[in-house]
Structure formats: structure tokens, C-alpha cells
Coordinates of C-alpha atoms in Angstrom, one line a residue:
Chain A
M1 CA 40.0 12.3 29.1
D2 CA 41.7 9.6 31.1
I3 CA 42.8 6.0 30.0
G4 CA 39.5 4.2 31.0
S5 CA 37.8 6.9 28.8
K6 CA 40.4 6.2 26.1
K7 CA 39.6 2.8 25.9
I8 CA 35.8 3.0 25.7
T9 CA 36.5 5.6 23.1
L10 CA 38.5 3.2 21.0
I11 CA 35.9 0.4 21.5
L12 CA 33.1 2.6 20.6
I13 CA 34.9 3.7 17.5
A14 CA 35.4 0.0 16.5
V15 CA 31.6 -0.5 16.9
L16 CA 31.1 2.6 14.9
L17 CA 33.3 1.2 12.0
I18 CA 31.3 -2.2 12.1
A19 CA 28.1 -0.3 12.1
C20 CA 28.9 2.2 9.4
R21 CA 30.9 -0.6 7.4
G22 CA 31.5 0.1 3.8
R23 CA 28.8 -0.2 1.1
L24 CA 27.2 -3.8 1.0
P25 CA 27.1 -5.5 -2.4
P26 CA 24.2 -4.3 -4.6
E27 CA 21.0 -6.7 -4.0
N28 CA 19.7 -8.4 -6.9
W29 CA 16.0 -7.8 -8.2
P30 CA 14.8 -11.1 -9.6
G31 CA 13.3 -11.0 -13.5
L32 CA 11.3 -13.7 -15.2
T33 CA 10.3 -14.3 -18.8
V34 CA 8.3 -17.2 -20.4
S35 CA 8.8 -18.3 -24.2
E36 CA 8.2 -21.2 -25.9
G37 CA 8.2 -23.7 -23.1
T38 CA 11.0 -22.1 -21.3
I39 CA 11.4 -19.8 -18.4
Y40 CA 14.5 -17.4 -18.4
V41 CA 14.9 -16.0 -14.7
T42 CA 17.7 -13.9 -13.2
P43 CA 17.3 -14.7 -9.6
S44 CA 19.4 -13.6 -6.6
D45 CA 22.7 -15.6 -7.4
G46 CA 24.1 -13.5 -10.2
K47 CA 23.1 -15.9 -13.0
V48 CA 20.8 -16.5 -15.7
Y49 CA 18.7 -19.8 -15.8
A50 CA 16.5 -21.6 -18.3
L51 CA 14.2 -23.6 -16.9
D52 CA 11.6 -26.1 -18.2
M53 CA 8.0 -24.7 -18.0
E54 CA 6.3 -27.7 -17.1
T55 CA 8.4 -29.4 -14.5
G56 CA 10.7 -26.4 -13.3
E57 CA 13.9 -28.6 -14.3
K58 CA 17.2 -26.7 -15.2
I59 CA 18.0 -26.5 -18.8
W60 CA 21.0 -24.5 -18.7
E61 CA 22.7 -21.7 -16.6
F62 CA 24.9 -19.0 -17.5
P63 CA 27.7 -18.5 -16.8
P64 CA 28.4 -22.0 -16.6
E65 CA 29.6 -23.4 -13.3
D66 CA 33.3 -23.3 -14.2
E67 CA 33.2 -19.6 -15.5
K68 CA 33.7 -16.5 -13.0
E69 CA 30.6 -15.1 -12.1
I70 CA 29.2 -12.0 -14.1
G71 CA 26.5 -9.6 -12.8
P72 CA 24.3 -9.5 -10.8
F73 CA 21.7 -9.5 -13.5
Y74 CA 18.8 -7.1 -12.4
S75 CA 17.0 -7.1 -15.7
Q76 CA 14.3 -9.3 -16.9
P77 CA 15.6 -11.6 -19.9
A78 CA 14.4 -10.8 -23.6
V79 CA 13.8 -13.4 -26.0
G80 CA 14.2 -12.8 -29.8
H81 CA 16.9 -14.3 -32.1
F82 CA 18.6 -15.2 -28.6
V83 CA 18.2 -14.5 -25.1
F84 CA 19.0 -10.6 -24.2
V85 CA 20.0 -9.6 -20.9
G86 CA 21.5 -6.7 -19.2
S87 CA 23.8 -7.0 -16.2
Y88 CA 25.2 -5.0 -13.4
D89 CA 28.6 -4.9 -15.0
G90 CA 26.7 -2.8 -18.1
K91 CA 26.9 -5.0 -20.7
L92 CA 23.9 -6.4 -22.7
Y93 CA 24.6 -10.5 -23.2
A94 CA 23.2 -12.4 -26.1
L95 CA 22.8 -15.8 -25.2
S96 CA 21.7 -18.9 -27.2
A97 CA 18.3 -19.7 -26.2
E98 CA 19.0 -23.5 -26.4
T99 CA 22.5 -23.8 -24.6
G100 CA 23.1 -20.5 -23.1
E101 CA 26.2 -20.1 -24.9
R102 CA 27.4 -16.4 -25.0
K103 CA 26.8 -15.0 -28.6
W104 CA 27.9 -11.6 -28.1
T105 CA 28.2 -8.9 -25.8
F106 CA 27.6 -4.9 -26.2
P107 CA 29.1 -2.6 -23.4
T108 CA 27.3 0.5 -22.2
K109 CA 28.8 2.9 -19.7
D110 CA 26.8 1.8 -16.5
R111 CA 24.7 -0.5 -15.2
I112 CA 21.7 -2.1 -17.0
F113 CA 18.6 -2.5 -14.9
A114 CA 15.5 -2.8 -17.3
S115 CA 14.9 -5.6 -19.5
P116 CA 15.8 -4.9 -23.3
M117 CA 13.1 -4.9 -25.9
V118 CA 13.8 -7.0 -29.3
E119 CA 11.5 -6.0 -32.3
G120 CA 12.0 -6.7 -36.0
G121 CA 16.0 -7.8 -35.9
V122 CA 16.9 -4.7 -33.5
I123 CA 17.5 -4.7 -29.9
Y124 CA 16.6 -1.8 -28.0
V125 CA 18.6 -1.2 -24.5
V126 CA 18.5 1.3 -21.8
S127 CA 21.4 1.7 -19.4
G128 CA 22.3 3.8 -16.3
D129 CA 24.6 5.9 -18.5
H130 CA 21.2 7.9 -19.5
R131 CA 21.2 6.3 -23.0
V132 CA 19.0 4.3 -25.3
Y133 CA 20.8 2.2 -27.7
A134 CA 19.3 0.4 -30.6
I135 CA 21.5 -2.6 -31.5
D136 CA 21.7 -5.4 -34.5
A137 CA 20.1 -8.3 -32.8
D138 CA 22.3 -10.5 -34.8
T139 CA 25.8 -8.9 -34.6
G140 CA 25.5 -6.7 -31.6
E141 CA 26.8 -3.8 -33.6
M142 CA 25.1 -0.4 -32.5
I143 CA 22.5 1.6 -35.1
W144 CA 22.0 4.7 -33.3
V145 CA 22.0 6.0 -29.4
F146 CA 19.8 8.8 -27.9
E147 CA 20.9 10.2 -24.8
T148 CA 18.2 11.5 -21.9
G149 CA 19.2 13.9 -18.8
N150 CA 19.6 10.7 -16.0
W151 CA 19.3 6.9 -15.6
I152 CA 17.0 4.7 -17.3
W153 CA 15.6 2.0 -15.6
A154 CA 12.3 1.3 -17.4
T155 CA 12.0 -1.1 -20.6
P156 CA 11.4 1.1 -23.6
L157 CA 7.9 0.6 -25.4
I158 CA 7.8 0.0 -29.2
N159 CA 4.6 1.2 -31.0
G160 CA 4.9 1.1 -34.8
E161 CA 7.8 3.2 -36.0
R162 CA 7.8 4.8 -32.5
L163 CA 9.9 4.2 -29.5
Y164 CA 8.7 5.3 -25.9
V165 CA 11.2 5.6 -23.2
C166 CA 11.0 6.7 -19.7
S167 CA 13.6 8.3 -17.8
M168 CA 14.7 9.2 -14.3
D169 CA 14.9 12.9 -15.7
H170 CA 11.1 12.7 -15.4
K171 CA 10.3 12.6 -18.9
I172 CA 9.0 10.5 -21.2
Y173 CA 10.6 10.4 -24.5
C174 CA 8.7 9.5 -28.2
L175 CA 11.6 8.6 -30.5
D176 CA 11.6 7.6 -34.4
R177 CA 12.5 3.9 -34.2
A178 CA 14.7 4.1 -36.9
T179 CA 16.8 6.9 -36.4
G180 CA 16.5 7.7 -32.6
K181 CA 15.4 11.3 -33.5
K182 CA 13.3 12.7 -30.6
I183 CA 9.7 13.3 -31.8
C184 CA 8.2 14.7 -28.8
D185 CA 8.5 14.2 -24.7
F186 CA 6.4 14.9 -21.9
T187 CA 7.7 15.9 -18.3
A188 CA 6.0 14.9 -15.1
D189 CA 6.6 15.9 -11.6
G190 CA 8.8 13.3 -10.6
A191 CA 11.0 10.2 -11.9
L192 CA 9.8 7.8 -14.1
A193 CA 11.2 4.2 -13.3
G194 CA 8.6 1.8 -14.9
K195 CA 8.0 0.6 -18.5
P196 CA 4.8 2.4 -20.0
A197 CA 1.8 0.8 -21.6
L198 CA 0.0 1.6 -24.9
A199 CA -3.7 1.4 -25.5
R200 CA -6.1 3.2 -27.9
N201 CA -3.3 5.7 -29.0
S202 CA -2.3 6.6 -25.5
I203 CA 0.4 6.0 -23.4
Y204 CA 0.2 5.3 -19.9
F205 CA 2.8 5.1 -17.3
G206 CA 3.6 5.8 -13.3
S207 CA 5.7 8.2 -11.8
F208 CA 7.7 9.0 -8.3
D209 CA 5.3 11.7 -7.9
G210 CA 2.5 9.4 -7.0
K211 CA 0.3 9.7 -10.4
V212 CA -0.3 7.5 -13.0
Y213 CA -0.3 9.5 -16.2
S214 CA -2.2 9.2 -19.7
V215 CA -0.5 10.9 -22.5
D216 CA -1.3 11.1 -26.3
A217 CA 0.8 8.7 -28.1
L218 CA 1.1 10.9 -31.1
N219 CA 1.8 14.5 -29.6
C220 CA 2.7 13.5 -25.9
E221 CA -0.1 15.9 -24.7
K222 CA -1.3 14.9 -21.3
I223 CA -5.0 13.6 -21.3
W224 CA -5.2 12.7 -17.5
D225 CA -3.4 11.6 -14.4
F226 CA -4.5 10.0 -11.3
K227 CA -3.0 10.4 -7.8
T228 CA -2.2 7.5 -5.4
G229 CA -0.3 7.3 -2.1
N230 CA 3.2 6.9 -2.8
W231 CA 5.4 6.4 -5.8
V232 CA 4.1 4.4 -8.9
W233 CA 6.7 2.1 -10.4
G234 CA 5.0 -0.9 -12.0
E235 CA 4.0 -1.4 -15.7
P236 CA 0.3 -0.5 -16.1
L237 CA -1.8 -3.4 -17.5
V238 CA -4.6 -2.5 -19.9
V239 CA -7.7 -4.9 -20.1
G240 CA -10.6 -3.8 -22.0
D241 CA -11.5 -0.4 -20.7
Y242 CA -9.9 -0.5 -17.6
L243 CA -6.3 0.1 -16.4
Y244 CA -4.8 -2.1 -13.4
I245 CA -1.4 -0.8 -11.6
G246 CA 0.1 -1.1 -8.4
S247 CA 1.5 1.6 -5.9
L248 CA 4.1 1.7 -3.3
D249 CA 1.4 2.8 -1.2
G250 CA 0.3 -1.1 -1.1
R251 CA -2.5 -0.8 -3.1
V252 CA -3.6 -2.2 -6.5
Y253 CA -5.8 0.0 -8.7
C254 CA -8.2 -0.3 -11.4
L255 CA -8.8 3.0 -13.4
D256 CA -11.5 4.0 -16.2
L257 CA -8.9 4.2 -18.9
S258 CA -10.9 6.8 -20.9
N259 CA -10.6 9.4 -18.0
G260 CA -8.4 7.6 -14.9
E261 CA -11.5 7.5 -12.4
K262 CA -10.9 5.0 -9.9
I263 CA -13.2 1.8 -10.3
W264 CA -11.6 0.1 -7.2
D265 CA -8.6 -0.5 -5.2
F266 CA -7.0 -3.2 -2.8
K267 CA -4.7 -2.8 -0.1
T268 CA -2.4 -5.3 0.6
G269 CA 0.3 -5.7 3.3
G270 CA 3.0 -3.9 1.7
M271 CA 4.5 -2.0 -1.2
V272 CA 3.2 -3.2 -4.7
R273 CA 6.4 -2.6 -6.9
G274 CA 6.1 -4.9 -9.9
G275 CA 3.3 -4.8 -12.6
V276 CA 0.2 -6.8 -12.4
A277 CA -0.9 -10.0 -14.3
Y278 CA -4.2 -10.9 -15.9
Y279 CA -5.9 -14.0 -16.9
D280 CA -9.3 -15.0 -17.2
G281 CA -11.3 -12.4 -15.1
T282 CA -8.2 -12.7 -12.5
I283 CA -5.8 -9.7 -11.7
Y284 CA -2.3 -11.2 -9.9
A285 CA 0.0 -9.0 -8.1
G286 CA 3.0 -9.4 -6.0
S287 CA 3.6 -7.5 -2.8
E288 CA 6.4 -6.4 -0.5
D289 CA 4.6 -8.5 2.1
G290 CA 5.5 -11.9 0.4
K291 CA 2.0 -12.8 -1.0
L292 CA 0.9 -13.4 -4.6
Y293 CA -2.8 -11.8 -4.8
A294 CA -5.5 -13.0 -6.9
L295 CA -8.1 -10.5 -7.4
D296 CA -11.5 -10.3 -9.5
A297 CA -10.8 -8.0 -12.4
N298 CA -14.3 -6.4 -12.0
T299 CA -14.7 -6.0 -8.2
G300 CA -11.2 -6.1 -6.6
R301 CA -12.3 -8.8 -4.2
E302 CA -9.7 -11.2 -3.0
K303 CA -10.1 -14.8 -4.7
W304 CA -6.9 -16.3 -3.1
T305 CA -3.3 -15.5 -1.7
F306 CA -0.3 -17.7 -1.8
F307 CA 2.6 -16.7 0.9
A308 CA 6.1 -17.0 -0.9
E309 CA 8.0 -16.1 2.4
A310 CA 10.0 -13.1 0.4
S311 CA 9.1 -10.1 -1.1
I312 CA 7.5 -10.3 -4.5
F313 CA 8.9 -7.2 -6.4
S314 CA 8.6 -8.7 -10.1
K315 CA 5.6 -8.5 -12.5
P316 CA 4.2 -12.1 -12.5
V317 CA 3.7 -14.0 -15.8
V318 CA 0.8 -16.2 -16.8
A319 CA 1.0 -19.0 -19.3
N320 CA -1.0 -22.2 -19.8
D321 CA -3.3 -21.8 -16.7
T322 CA -0.2 -21.2 -14.5
I323 CA 1.0 -18.3 -12.9
Y324 CA 4.8 -17.8 -12.6
F325 CA 6.8 -15.5 -10.4
V326 CA 10.2 -15.1 -8.8
S327 CA 10.3 -13.7 -5.1
Q328 CA 13.1 -11.8 -3.5
D329 CA 15.1 -15.1 -2.1
G330 CA 15.6 -16.0 -6.0
R331 CA 13.1 -18.9 -5.7
V332 CA 10.9 -19.4 -8.9
R333 CA 7.4 -20.7 -8.3
A334 CA 4.6 -22.2 -10.6
L335 CA 1.2 -21.9 -9.4
S336 CA -2.1 -23.1 -10.6
A337 CA -3.6 -19.7 -11.8
R338 CA -7.0 -20.9 -10.7
S339 CA -6.5 -22.1 -7.5
G340 CA -3.2 -20.9 -6.4
E341 CA -1.9 -24.4 -5.4
E342 CA 1.9 -25.0 -5.4
I343 CA 3.0 -27.0 -9.0
W344 CA 6.8 -26.7 -8.6
A345 CA 9.3 -24.3 -7.1
F346 CA 13.1 -23.7 -8.2
P347 CA 15.1 -24.4 -6.3
P348 CA 12.9 -27.1 -5.1
I349 CA 11.8 -26.4 -1.2
E350 CA 13.3 -29.3 0.9
Chain B
M1 CA 13.3 -0.9 17.9
S2 CA 14.0 0.0 14.4
Q3 CA 10.7 1.5 13.9
L4 CA 11.9 3.8 16.5
W5 CA 15.2 4.4 15.1
N6 CA 13.7 5.0 11.7
L7 CA 11.0 7.4 13.5
L8 CA 13.3 9.5 15.7
L9 CA 16.5 9.4 13.8
L10 CA 16.9 8.0 10.5
Q11 CA 13.4 9.6 9.0
P12 CA 14.2 13.1 10.1
M13 CA 17.8 13.2 9.0
I14 CA 16.7 12.1 5.6
N15 CA 14.1 14.3 5.3
G16 CA 16.1 17.2 6.8
L17 CA 18.8 16.4 3.9
L18 CA 16.2 16.6 0.9
F19 CA 14.9 19.5 2.5
L20 CA 18.3 21.3 2.6
Y21 CA 19.0 20.0 -0.8
Q22 CA 15.9 21.7 -2.2
L23 CA 16.8 25.1 -0.5
L24 CA 20.7 24.9 -1.3
W25 CA 20.5 25.0 -5.3
K26 CA 20.2 21.2 -5.2
N27 CA 23.3 20.6 -4.3
F28 CA 23.9 17.4 -1.9
A29 CA 27.3 17.9 -0.9
F30 CA 26.4 21.5 0.7
S31 CA 23.2 19.7 2.3
I32 CA 25.6 17.1 3.8
A33 CA 27.7 19.9 5.2
I34 CA 24.9 22.0 6.6
L35 CA 23.0 19.4 8.1
T36 CA 26.3 18.2 9.8
V37 CA 26.9 21.7 11.4
L38 CA 23.2 21.5 12.6
V39 CA 23.6 18.3 13.9
R40 CA 26.8 19.5 16.1
L41 CA 25.1 22.8 17.2
I42 CA 22.1 20.5 18.3
T43 CA 24.6 18.2 20.1
L44 CA 26.6 20.9 21.4
P45 CA 25.0 20.5 25.2
L46 CA 26.2 17.0 25.2
T47 CA 29.8 17.3 23.6
L48 CA 30.7 20.6 25.1
P49 CA 31.4 18.9 28.4
Q50 CA 33.7 16.5 26.7
Q51 CA 35.5 19.1 25.0
R52 CA 35.8 21.0 28.1
S53 CA 37.0 18.3 30.0
A54 CA 40.3 18.2 27.7
K55 CA 41.2 22.1 28.9
V56 CA 40.2 21.1 32.5
M57 CA 42.6 18.2 32.3
Q58 CA 45.3 20.0 30.9
E59 CA 44.9 22.4 34.1
L60 CA 44.9 19.9 36.5
E61 CA 47.8 17.7 34.9
P62 CA 50.5 19.4 37.1
K63 CA 48.5 18.9 40.4
V64 CA 47.9 15.2 39.2
A65 CA 51.6 14.8 38.6
K66 CA 52.5 15.9 41.9
I67 CA 50.2 13.7 43.7
R68 CA 51.5 10.7 41.6
K69 CA 55.0 11.8 42.7
R70 CA 53.9 11.9 46.3
Y71 CA 52.3 8.6 46.6
A72 CA 54.4 6.7 44.0
K73 CA 54.6 3.6 46.4
D74 CA 51.0 3.9 47.7
R75 CA 48.7 3.4 44.5
E76 CA 45.8 3.2 46.7
R77 CA 46.3 6.7 48.3
Q78 CA 47.4 7.9 44.9
T79 CA 43.9 6.9 43.2
K80 CA 42.2 8.4 46.3
E81 CA 43.7 11.9 45.8
I82 CA 43.6 12.2 42.5
M83 CA 39.8 11.6 42.3
K84 CA 39.4 13.9 45.2
L85 CA 41.1 16.5 43.0
Y86 CA 38.8 15.7 40.3
K87 CA 35.8 16.2 42.7
E88 CA 37.3 19.5 43.9
A89 CA 37.6 20.5 40.6
G90 CA 34.0 19.4 39.5
Y91 CA 35.5 17.1 37.0
N92 CA 34.0 13.9 36.3
P93 CA 36.5 11.4 34.1
M94 CA 33.5 10.0 32.4
T95 CA 32.6 13.0 30.9
G96 CA 35.2 12.1 28.3
C97 CA 33.2 9.3 27.1
L98 CA 29.5 9.9 28.1
P99 CA 28.8 12.7 25.3
L100 CA 30.5 10.0 22.8
L101 CA 28.1 7.1 23.5
I102 CA 25.2 9.7 23.0
Q103 CA 26.7 11.1 19.8
F104 CA 27.2 7.4 18.6
P105 CA 23.7 6.9 17.3
I106 CA 23.5 10.2 15.6
I107 CA 26.7 9.5 13.7
I108 CA 25.2 6.0 12.5
A109 CA 22.0 7.6 11.7
F110 CA 23.6 10.3 9.8
Y111 CA 25.6 7.8 7.9
Q112 CA 22.6 5.6 7.2
A113 CA 20.9 8.8 6.1
I114 CA 23.5 9.7 3.5
Y115 CA 23.6 6.4 2.0
R116 CA 19.9 5.9 1.7
T117 CA 19.3 9.0 0.2
L118 CA 22.1 8.8 -2.6
A119 CA 20.3 5.3 -3.7
D120 CA 21.7 4.8 -7.1
N121 CA 20.1 1.1 -7.8
P122 CA 16.1 0.2 -7.7
L123 CA 16.4 -1.7 -4.5
Q124 CA 17.7 1.2 -2.8
M125 CA 15.7 3.4 -4.4
L126 CA 12.7 1.4 -3.2
S127 CA 13.7 1.5 0.3
L128 CA 14.2 5.3 0.4
A129 CA 10.6 5.5 -0.6
K130 CA 9.3 4.6 2.8
Y131 CA 11.3 7.4 4.5
I132 CA 10.4 10.4 2.5
Y133 CA 7.4 12.3 4.3
A134 CA 6.2 14.7 1.5
P135 CA 5.3 14.4 -2.1
R136 CA 7.1 17.5 -2.9
L137 CA 10.6 15.8 -1.9
S138 CA 10.0 13.0 -3.8
Q139 CA 10.1 15.2 -6.7
L140 CA 13.8 15.8 -6.0
I141 CA 14.4 12.2 -6.6
P142 CA 17.0 11.0 -8.0
L143 CA 19.4 13.6 -6.3
E144 CA 22.2 15.2 -8.1
S145 CA 25.2 13.3 -6.8
R146 CA 27.8 14.9 -8.4
F147 CA 29.9 17.8 -7.0
L148 CA 33.1 19.0 -8.4
W149 CA 35.0 15.9 -9.3
L150 CA 33.0 13.6 -6.8
N151 CA 30.4 11.2 -7.2
L152 CA 28.9 11.5 -3.5
A153 CA 27.4 7.8 -3.9
R154 CA 30.6 6.7 -4.7
P155 CA 34.4 6.5 -3.0
D156 CA 36.5 9.6 -4.2
P157 CA 38.7 8.4 -6.9
F158 CA 41.5 10.6 -6.2
Y159 CA 41.7 10.2 -2.6
I160 CA 41.6 13.8 -1.7
L161 CA 38.8 13.3 0.9
P162 CA 40.5 10.5 2.7
I163 CA 43.5 12.6 3.1
L164 CA 41.3 15.8 4.4
V165 CA 39.8 13.2 6.9
I166 CA 43.1 12.0 8.1
V167 CA 44.2 15.3 8.4
T168 CA 41.4 17.1 10.1
T169 CA 40.9 14.0 12.5
W170 CA 44.7 14.4 13.6
L171 CA 43.9 18.2 14.1
S172 CA 41.0 17.5 15.9
Q173 CA 42.9 14.9 18.2
K174 CA 45.7 17.0 18.8
I175 CA 43.8 20.4 19.7
A176 CA 41.4 18.4 22.0
T177 CA 44.5 16.2 23.8
P178 CA 46.6 17.7 26.1
P179 CA 50.3 16.5 26.9
S180 CA 50.3 14.2 29.7
T181 CA 53.3 13.6 32.0
D182 CA 51.9 10.2 33.2
P183 CA 53.7 7.7 30.6
Q184 CA 50.9 5.5 30.3
T185 CA 48.3 8.3 29.1
A186 CA 50.9 9.7 27.3
S187 CA 51.2 6.5 25.1
M188 CA 47.6 6.0 24.7
N189 CA 47.2 9.5 23.6
Q190 CA 49.9 9.0 20.9
M191 CA 48.3 5.9 19.9
M192 CA 44.9 7.6 19.4
Q193 CA 46.4 10.5 17.5
I194 CA 48.3 8.0 15.0
Y195 CA 45.7 5.3 14.6
M196 CA 42.5 6.9 14.7
P197 CA 43.1 9.5 11.7
L198 CA 44.4 6.7 9.7
M199 CA 41.8 4.4 10.7
F200 CA 39.0 6.7 9.5
G201 CA 41.0 7.7 6.3
L202 CA 41.5 4.0 5.3
L203 CA 37.7 3.4 5.5
T204 CA 36.5 6.6 3.8
M205 CA 38.7 5.3 0.8
S206 CA 36.0 2.7 0.6
W207 CA 33.0 4.5 1.7
A208 CA 30.8 7.1 -0.2
S209 CA 32.2 10.4 -0.4
G210 CA 29.3 12.1 0.8
L211 CA 30.3 10.1 4.4
A212 CA 33.6 11.5 3.9
I213 CA 32.4 15.3 3.6
Y214 CA 30.5 14.5 6.7
F215 CA 33.4 13.8 8.8
V216 CA 35.7 16.6 7.3
V217 CA 32.7 18.9 8.4
T218 CA 32.2 17.4 11.8
N219 CA 36.1 17.3 12.8
L220 CA 36.3 21.4 11.5
V221 CA 33.3 22.0 13.8
S222 CA 35.4 20.0 16.7
I223 CA 38.4 21.9 15.9
I224 CA 36.5 25.5 16.0
I225 CA 34.7 24.7 19.1
Q226 CA 37.7 23.4 20.9
Y227 CA 39.6 26.5 20.1
F228 CA 37.0 28.6 21.7
V229 CA 36.9 26.1 24.9
N230 CA 40.5 26.1 25.0
K231 CA 40.8 30.0 25.0
Y232 CA 37.7 30.7 27.3
T233 CA 37.6 27.6 29.8
T234 CA 39.4 27.8 33.0
L235 CA 39.4 26.3 36.4
G236 CA 39.4 29.1 39.1
H237 CA 38.3 27.3 41.8
K238 CA 39.5 28.4 45.4
K239 CA 40.5 25.1 46.9
L240 CA 42.5 24.1 43.6
R241 CA 44.4 27.5 43.8
K242 CA 45.0 26.7 47.8
R243 CA 46.6 23.4 46.7
R244 CA 49.0 25.0 44.5

């Protein structure tokens, strides 16, 4: 190789090194919870915000402006005694709902992606360290821990004295809520990343094998499954005799709860990752194409859409005739649930 | 453009890695190693001219030195005679870098494929969903990213792989670069042999260790190919024999 070729080689290596640069910082996945007139949200900037539900005005933020940034926060906040939120640094934070002041933290050994679940003074948190922890909500002391075979990215589900946990090891576990002992489990053909739903003594959940499953809540035996065109990640929603769920094949499905037969499906312009919401005969679903869809719950017919200009991967929330959602650019929006007209946005759009 | 990139390079590589992972006892390190070897074999027609050129340059070097000496005061004549010599020998100086230009997209795609397949957070996993052909391959997700002391999605905590990258890159450079009598060329060679291994070694300290495995394996393949090229490649051109 002559000098000219060597110089070109060095330039190409420089280009390669720029193109193959080291791992980019992880990107956030916004989450939103509504409780008692306040919205708690974890948008893309690594912080937790409390916003007034009516106006979108900021009440507090965590960590405060003068403190070092923590996170990013992937998990949707959970509200109980305090506001509980898991972080990329592996810690569960308990914050005052009024002021955002940190009350306690609980360390796990890996990142926390799922929203915790609060019930009866106990908080259940899952982690990338393969474990589900039961923690005293007041003190942050561990009560018990259960280990699965892989990361846990799904919020657990509580049903009386039982706790259901979906793991990336392809299993859903049914645990005794008081002791953490396993009662039964079911193995799907793919990873389980979304929160399950409960209705009529059955547990419903989606899988990376593309299926929606129904299993018996008592003995974990399969009742039925339904195949979509790609991974199913979102939390199923049960309304009456029907189950609504989105798939990464871009569709929102309505299934018969008793046998999994498809009633209708609606095709969006991108993946439907998050769960769906229901209000007054309407199903709301966010899509990767940046739109929030309002569909007739009986027929799947489109009522209206709202274009958010960034993908929507989180589940929308409905309260007081208003639909709240956060898009991938970190913007929180409140829309009229009936017309889709925007009421406010945070941060405000200039 | 990006759709073409995904269709022709990225998607086949991701699915290739998953397919091999399924075959090779769900060992992702083995999958990376085998796919690296396969990619090197497929691109051999492109890389062989570059590796042969090193050997040819070695044989031409004494003749080039003579020409430089003879026409030391006439640069234009010097260049003209050297180019004539190259032409008679069937050697094209651009063969040094053209195959590299073609290899680069493959290297970049391989890098992206390894990172995407080792998705270990929800947004990366979501992105991976778009690239998988068959539902059967989806059942492999998430991949077992542990191999010996390594988490293939994270940098090597003990820096063993970066050291291996430095050593194999240096060896690969050494075996492929013949000594030169031209001071400028010799200086450039020395620079390449020091800085390139160091550069790659330093960078693999912050890259996923799966990528470091790719670099070690690709360097070892280069060394093996260069060994056989050096052993079996000669000029044997009549006009060049006469020039002696």
C-alpha cells in the first residue's frame, strides 16, 4: 500500500470510529400517572415532575434544580403513601407527593424499568436483577424477595393474596403476596415484558412470541391464546366481555374475553407498544407514528386522531373527561376525551 | 437510503446472528465469531487484492528503491518510472484502499447488528422487533449475553479483550506491511503500526465486548490469510525479471 492509500485508510478509520462510536446514553421512555388532581410524569430529561391536572403547571420536580441529576427514569410513578418511582440507577425512590422531597431509597442490583405496585402498605418493585421485591412502603425495609430467570420489565399485578409477575424468562409467576413463595407458573414461547390484566379469574398478557394469552388465575393453566403479527408488549384492557390490546404489528385488537376470538382490529401507522385506555365507549391508543387514536370500542371505527409529532409508547390515562399522555419527546398533553382538542401541553409549546 | 441499508445489510446480519445463536448452543460469542469468519470469507474476493498487494509491494521495493536513486533529482521522471513498473507488474496502488472502502459498510453494519441484537433496555428492544424475520427467532429474545467473565453488551471489565485487540491489530499490521526503503513510507508504516492498534484498543475499552470479539476474530482471520498470501504470492513477470 503506498502513502496515498495509507492516508485514505487513516481517514476511513476515523470515519469508522465516528460511525461506530461507543454506546450512546440510554434513551428515556416516558411514564405518566394521575392521582388526586395531580399528574406525576417521568419525561425524557431524567426527572420526575408533579403537574396540576387542570392547568399543566409544575408543582415540583425531582431532583431539584440544584441537585445532581439522577436516572433517567423509565418507570411510570406509582402513588400510595408516597410517590414511588424506579430509576435507571437501580434504586426505588419514595418521594413526598406534596413536595417531591426524597423520603427513602431502596437499592436493587440493576436498572428498574417497570412501575412499582402499591397495596396495603407494601410496595412491590421489579428489577433488571431478575428479582421482585416486597418492601414496606413507610420505611423502605425489604419484606421478601423472589428471583426469576431473567430481567423483569413488567409491573406486577395484585389479585387478593396473589401477585402475578411477568418475566423476560418467558414465564408468568403466581406468588403468595405475604411470603413471596411461588404458587404456580406458566411458560409462553416468548419473553413477557408487559403488565398482565385480571378479569373473571383469568390472567391476560402479551408475549414476544406475538400472542395474547389467557391463563387460569388459580392454577396457571392456559385457557386460550391469540396470535398477532408481531410482539405484544402493552397491558391488556378488559371492558365488559371484551379485551383490548395493541401489538407491535401496528394494530389495536378487540378480542372476545371468553375464547380469544377477534372481534375487530384497527391498523395504525406504526407499532402500538403501550396499553390502551377506555372512556365512554371509546378506546384510546398511542402509536409509534406519533398519533393518539380514538376508536369506537364496539366497531374499531376511527373517531378522531391527534398528531403529537413524536412517537407515543406509553399508555394514555383518562380522568375527568380528559385524556392525558406523554410522547417520546417528553411532552405531556391533555386533550378533550370527546373531541381530541388540546387543552394544555407541558412544557408549553411556543 | 436507510431502508436500503437495513434491507441489504443490517437485517440479514441481525437475523444471521440470531440464527447462529440458535444453532450454536445459544452462545452469542460463538455466533459473533462464526458470522465474522463467514463475512470475511464472503468478502475475500474484495480483500485478497489488498492483502496480495502487500506481498507484491515487498517484491517491488528493491526495484522502486533503484528507480528513486537513479532519478533522485528528477521527481517527475521518478514517478513516471515507478508507475511504469507498477503497470508492468500488474499492481494498482489503489488496490490498497478500494477493498477497504467496500468493507467499511460491512464493518459498520456488523457493529450495528451486534449492538441491536444485544438490546438490554426497552427502547433498544423495541427497535430490535422491527428487524427480526421469523417469529421463531423472536423466541430467542432476550439473548444470553454472558460468556465467561464477559457481559457481551458491556465493555470488558478486566480489559483483556482490548489488550487482545491491540496485539492482534498490531500483528495483522506487521504481517501485512513490508519494510520500506523510502523514509516517508517507512515513517507512515511505523505510525500505522503504533497508532492503529492503540486507537482500536482504547475504543474497545468503552465498546460492548461483543464488538471486541468481532475485532479480535477479524484480525486473526486477516493474519491467517496474509500468511498464506505471503507464502504463495510471487510476481514472476518476464519484464520484471529483465529489469533486474
